[in-house]
Amino acid sequence: MNLRHLRCFIAVAEELHFGRAARRLHVEQSPLSRTIRQLEADLGVTLLERTPRTVRLTPAGQVFLEEARRVLLAFEQAQTKARAVAAGHRGTLRIALAGGVGRTRLSALLALCREEAPEVGIRLFEAPLSQVVGGLSNDLYDAAFAMAGEMEAGVVARPVWQDPLVVAIPARHPLLAHKRVPLEEVVGYPLVLCHPQVCQECSRQCERLLRLVETPPVVAEYVTTHSLMLALVAAGYGVGFSTAAHVVACRQADVIVRPLDEDSAALTTYLLHPEGAMSEPLRHFIDRAQRVGHMPLDTQRLA
């Protein structure tokens, strides 16, 4: 068994289709199928249930998939650390990103780190929150950014960034009569919201906000990306929520942004890290993240 076997299995397990997995790996389907059968023979277990129409993971396959991902990630991190040392870096911080972390804040933080600590490398990983929390507990990540603040034992969540919520409104819309839009007025129109299953943490924070008004919202569409939300708003499907940090980083024709007339309307980004002693580079990284949170955003586009 080698890393090639693991990469092949992960592709098939994620695609649940040998043809798609083969195209993803740029190999022929028959050799890929033989590789998976050889892996199963080496392990002595069945990882995949195959029928003429479907491919499904067995319970053993589900467990092996998680472990295979962990092994590959650890190998990639070992490569990164070795290359960082060879390039003169004194260490590398492994930072995970879960959910829609604002690009403006993140860019400012990374630029500050390069300016103040160029000898410390930073490696970024995007992953679901559950995988991020597990990675923090298993020493796969040094820290992470997420929209969730309720963590299991052993993981600390520090609020670092609070970004005011704003309303994305189609051009020539009645809500544009307000310089600061009351939440009660917003829920009088169809909403384009982040998908609760894909953007769980952001969705929970928005739900808490909407519970402040008595009128139940009407949802026109659930979306999985900020860009799709802006596109649907521009097309007149409804109005959406964004943050000042996201708006500064994005441009969309025919969408006007106005602040909410609600002081508590903000999305909080948390920095997660394992409980206990931390390295000096990580302490400085957290300090920089908190400093970035106090930097003013360029909100001149909030007209």
Coordinates of C-alpha atoms in Angstrom, one line a residue:
M1 CA 0.0 0.0 0.0
N2 CA 1.3 3.5 -0.8
L3 CA 0.0 7.1 -1.2
R4 CA -1.2 6.4 -4.7
H5 CA -3.5 3.8 -3.4
L6 CA -4.9 6.2 -0.8
R7 CA -5.4 9.0 -3.4
C8 CA -7.2 6.6 -5.7
F9 CA -9.5 5.4 -2.9
I10 CA -10.3 8.9 -1.7
A11 CA -11.3 9.9 -5.3
V12 CA -13.6 6.9 -5.7
A13 CA -15.1 7.3 -2.2
E14 CA -15.8 11.0 -2.8
E15 CA -17.2 10.6 -6.3
L16 CA -18.9 7.2 -5.7
H17 CA -18.4 6.6 -9.4
F18 CA -15.4 4.9 -11.0
G19 CA -15.7 6.8 -14.2
R20 CA -15.8 10.2 -12.6
A21 CA -13.0 9.3 -10.2
A22 CA -10.8 8.1 -13.2
R23 CA -11.4 11.4 -15.0
R24 CA -10.5 13.3 -11.8
L25 CA -7.3 11.4 -11.5
H26 CA -6.5 11.4 -15.2
V27 CA -6.3 7.6 -15.4
E28 CA -8.2 4.9 -17.2
Q29 CA -11.1 3.3 -15.3
S30 CA -9.9 -0.3 -15.5
P31 CA -6.5 0.3 -13.8
L32 CA -8.2 2.4 -11.2
S33 CA -10.6 -0.5 -10.4
R34 CA -7.7 -2.9 -10.1
T35 CA -5.9 -0.5 -7.7
I36 CA -9.0 -0.4 -5.4
R37 CA -9.3 -4.2 -5.5
Q38 CA -5.6 -4.6 -4.7
L39 CA -6.0 -2.1 -1.8
E40 CA -9.0 -4.2 -0.4
A41 CA -6.9 -7.4 -0.8
D42 CA -4.0 -5.8 1.1
L43 CA -6.3 -4.7 3.9
G44 CA -8.4 -7.8 4.0
V45 CA -11.7 -5.9 4.0
T46 CA -14.3 -4.7 1.6
L47 CA -14.3 -0.9 1.3
L48 CA -16.8 -0.4 -1.5
E49 CA -20.1 -2.1 -2.3
R50 CA -20.5 -2.2 -6.1
T51 CA -23.6 -2.8 -8.1
P52 CA -24.0 -2.3 -11.9
R53 CA -25.5 1.2 -11.1
T54 CA -24.1 2.3 -7.8
V55 CA -21.0 2.4 -5.6
R56 CA -21.4 2.8 -1.9
L57 CA -19.0 2.9 1.0
T58 CA -19.1 0.0 3.5
P59 CA -18.8 0.9 7.2
A60 CA -15.1 -0.1 7.0
G61 CA -14.8 2.1 3.9
Q62 CA -16.2 5.1 5.7
V63 CA -13.7 4.7 8.6
F64 CA -10.8 4.2 6.1
L65 CA -11.8 7.3 4.1
E66 CA -11.4 9.5 7.2
E67 CA -8.1 7.9 8.1
A68 CA -6.8 8.1 4.5
R69 CA -7.6 11.8 4.4
R70 CA -5.7 12.3 7.7
V71 CA -2.7 10.4 6.4
L72 CA -2.5 12.4 3.2
L73 CA -2.9 15.7 5.0
A74 CA -0.2 14.8 7.5
F75 CA 2.1 13.9 4.5
E76 CA 1.4 17.2 2.8
Q77 CA 2.1 19.1 6.0
A78 CA 5.4 17.2 6.4
Q79 CA 6.4 18.3 2.9
T80 CA 5.4 21.9 3.7
K81 CA 7.5 22.0 6.9
A82 CA 10.5 20.5 5.2
R83 CA 10.3 23.0 2.4
A84 CA 9.7 25.9 4.8
V85 CA 12.9 25.0 6.8
A86 CA 14.9 24.7 3.5
A87 CA 13.6 28.1 2.5
G88 CA 14.8 29.7 5.8
H89 CA 11.5 29.7 7.7
R90 CA 11.7 29.0 11.4
G91 CA 8.3 27.3 11.4
T92 CA 5.0 26.9 9.7
L93 CA 1.5 27.6 11.1
R94 CA -1.3 25.4 9.8
I95 CA -4.4 27.5 9.6
A96 CA -7.8 25.9 8.7
L97 CA -10.7 27.9 7.3
A98 CA -14.3 26.7 7.9
G99 CA -17.2 28.5 6.2
G100 CA -17.3 31.9 4.7
V101 CA -14.4 33.8 6.3
G102 CA -14.3 37.3 5.0
R103 CA -11.6 37.7 2.4
T104 CA -10.8 41.3 3.3
R105 CA -10.0 40.5 6.9
L106 CA -8.0 37.4 5.9
S107 CA -6.0 39.3 3.3
A108 CA -5.2 42.0 5.9
L109 CA -4.1 39.4 8.4
L110 CA -1.9 37.5 6.0
A111 CA -0.3 40.7 4.8
L112 CA 0.4 41.7 8.4
C113 CA 2.0 38.3 9.1
R114 CA 4.3 38.6 6.0
E115 CA 5.3 42.1 7.2
E116 CA 6.0 41.4 10.9
A117 CA 7.0 37.7 10.8
P118 CA 8.3 36.7 7.3
E119 CA 10.3 33.9 8.8
V120 CA 7.1 32.0 9.8
G121 CA 5.3 30.2 7.0
I122 CA 1.5 30.0 6.9
R123 CA -0.3 27.1 5.2
L124 CA -4.1 27.5 4.7
F125 CA -6.6 24.6 4.5
E126 CA -10.3 24.8 3.7
A127 CA -12.4 22.1 5.4
P128 CA -15.9 21.6 6.9
L129 CA -16.2 22.6 10.6
S130 CA -16.4 19.0 11.8
Q131 CA -13.2 18.1 10.1
V132 CA -11.5 21.3 11.4
V133 CA -12.4 20.6 15.0
G134 CA -11.1 17.0 14.7
G135 CA -7.9 18.3 13.1
L136 CA -7.3 20.7 15.9
S137 CA -7.8 17.9 18.4
N138 CA -5.4 15.6 16.5
D139 CA -2.7 18.2 15.9
L140 CA -3.4 18.5 12.2
Y141 CA -4.0 22.2 12.5
D142 CA -2.6 24.9 14.8
A143 CA -5.6 27.2 14.6
A144 CA -8.7 27.8 12.5
F145 CA -11.2 30.5 11.6
A146 CA -14.9 29.6 11.8
M147 CA -18.3 31.2 12.4
A148 CA -19.1 28.9 15.2
G149 CA -18.3 29.7 18.8
E150 CA -19.6 26.7 20.7
M151 CA -16.8 24.1 20.8
E152 CA -16.3 20.7 22.3
A153 CA -13.9 20.2 25.2
G154 CA -10.3 20.8 24.3
V155 CA -10.9 23.5 21.7
V156 CA -10.9 27.2 22.6
A157 CA -13.0 29.7 20.5
R158 CA -12.0 33.3 20.6
P159 CA -14.1 36.0 18.9
V160 CA -11.8 38.0 16.8
W161 CA -13.8 39.7 14.1
Q162 CA -17.2 41.3 14.2
D163 CA -18.5 42.5 10.9
P164 CA -21.7 44.5 10.7
L165 CA -24.5 42.9 8.6
V166 CA -25.7 44.9 5.6
V167 CA -28.6 44.4 3.2
A168 CA -28.0 43.7 -0.5
I169 CA -30.8 45.3 -2.4
P170 CA -31.7 45.3 -6.1
A171 CA -31.5 48.6 -7.9
R172 CA -34.8 50.6 -7.9
H173 CA -36.2 48.8 -4.9
P174 CA -38.5 50.4 -2.3
L175 CA -36.0 49.6 0.6
L176 CA -33.6 52.1 -1.0
A177 CA -35.8 54.9 0.6
H178 CA -33.9 54.0 3.9
K179 CA -30.3 55.1 4.6
R180 CA -30.3 52.5 7.4
V181 CA -32.8 49.7 6.7
P182 CA -35.0 48.6 9.6
L183 CA -35.1 44.8 10.0
E184 CA -38.9 44.8 10.1
E185 CA -38.9 46.3 6.6
V186 CA -36.4 43.8 5.3
V187 CA -38.5 40.8 6.2
G188 CA -41.4 42.2 4.3
Y189 CA -39.7 41.1 1.1
P190 CA -38.5 37.7 -0.1
L191 CA -35.0 36.8 1.1
V192 CA -32.0 35.1 -0.5
L193 CA -30.3 33.3 2.4
C194 CA -27.2 31.1 2.8
H195 CA -28.0 27.4 2.8
P196 CA -28.4 26.1 6.3
Q197 CA -26.8 22.7 5.5
V198 CA -23.8 24.2 3.6
C199 CA -23.2 27.3 5.6
Q200 CA -24.4 26.1 9.0
E201 CA -22.6 28.6 11.3
C202 CA -23.5 31.7 9.2
S203 CA -27.1 30.4 8.8
R204 CA -27.5 30.0 12.6
Q205 CA -26.3 33.6 13.2
C206 CA -28.8 34.9 10.6
E207 CA -31.6 32.9 12.2
R208 CA -30.9 34.5 15.6
L209 CA -31.2 37.9 14.0
L210 CA -34.5 37.1 12.2
R211 CA -36.0 35.9 15.4
L212 CA -35.8 39.5 16.6
V213 CA -38.9 40.4 14.5
E214 CA -42.3 38.8 14.7
T215 CA -42.9 38.6 11.0
P216 CA -41.8 35.2 9.7
P217 CA -39.5 35.6 6.7
V218 CA -40.3 34.4 3.2
V219 CA -37.3 32.7 1.6
A220 CA -37.0 33.0 -2.2
E221 CA -33.9 30.9 -2.5
Y222 CA -31.2 29.3 -0.4
V223 CA -27.7 29.7 -1.9
T224 CA -24.3 28.2 -1.1
T225 CA -22.1 31.1 -2.3
H226 CA -21.9 34.8 -1.7
S227 CA -21.6 35.4 -5.4
L228 CA -24.8 33.5 -6.2
M229 CA -26.6 35.5 -3.6
L230 CA -25.5 38.8 -5.2
A231 CA -26.5 37.5 -8.7
L232 CA -30.0 36.5 -7.5
V233 CA -30.5 39.8 -5.8
A234 CA -29.4 41.7 -8.9
A235 CA -31.9 39.6 -10.9
G236 CA -34.7 40.7 -8.5
Y237 CA -35.3 37.4 -6.7
G238 CA -35.2 39.1 -3.3
V239 CA -32.9 40.9 -0.9
G240 CA -30.0 39.3 0.9
F241 CA -27.7 39.7 3.9
S242 CA -23.9 40.3 3.6
T243 CA -21.2 41.9 5.7
A244 CA -19.2 45.0 5.3
A245 CA -16.1 42.8 4.9
H246 CA -17.6 40.8 2.1
V247 CA -19.0 43.8 0.3
V248 CA -15.6 45.5 0.3
A249 CA -14.1 42.5 -1.5
C250 CA -17.0 42.0 -4.0
R251 CA -18.5 44.0 -6.8
Q252 CA -21.9 43.2 -8.4
A253 CA -23.7 45.4 -10.9
D254 CA -27.3 46.4 -10.0
V255 CA -26.9 45.6 -6.3
I256 CA -27.0 48.5 -3.7
V257 CA -25.8 47.9 -0.2
R258 CA -27.3 49.6 2.9
P259 CA -26.5 49.1 6.6
L260 CA -29.1 47.5 8.8
D261 CA -30.7 49.8 11.4
E262 CA -30.0 47.2 14.1
D263 CA -27.0 47.6 16.4
S264 CA -26.7 43.9 17.2
A265 CA -26.7 42.9 13.5
A266 CA -23.2 41.5 13.0
L267 CA -21.6 38.2 12.1
T268 CA -18.8 37.0 14.5
T269 CA -15.7 35.1 13.2
Y270 CA -14.0 33.0 15.9
L271 CA -10.4 31.9 16.0
L272 CA -10.2 28.3 17.2
H273 CA -7.1 26.6 18.8
P274 CA -6.4 23.6 21.0
E275 CA -6.6 24.2 24.7
G276 CA -3.4 24.4 26.6
A277 CA 0.1 25.8 26.0
M278 CA 0.7 27.3 22.6
S279 CA 3.8 28.2 20.6
E280 CA 5.2 31.7 20.4
P281 CA 4.4 32.0 16.6
L282 CA 0.8 31.0 17.3
R283 CA 0.5 33.6 20.1
H284 CA 1.7 36.3 17.8
F285 CA -0.6 35.1 15.1
I286 CA -3.6 35.4 17.4
D287 CA -2.5 38.9 18.5
R288 CA -2.4 40.0 14.8
A289 CA -5.8 38.5 14.1
Q290 CA -7.3 40.5 17.0
R291 CA -5.5 43.7 15.8
V292 CA -6.9 43.2 12.3
G293 CA -10.4 42.9 13.9
H294 CA -10.0 46.5 15.2
M295 CA -8.9 47.9 11.8
P296 CA -11.5 50.0 10.1
L297 CA -13.0 48.6 6.9
D298 CA -13.3 50.8 3.7
T299 CA -17.1 51.2 3.8
Q300 CA -17.3 54.0 1.3
R301 CA -19.3 51.7 -1.0
L302 CA -22.1 51.4 1.5
A303 CA -24.2 54.1 -0.2

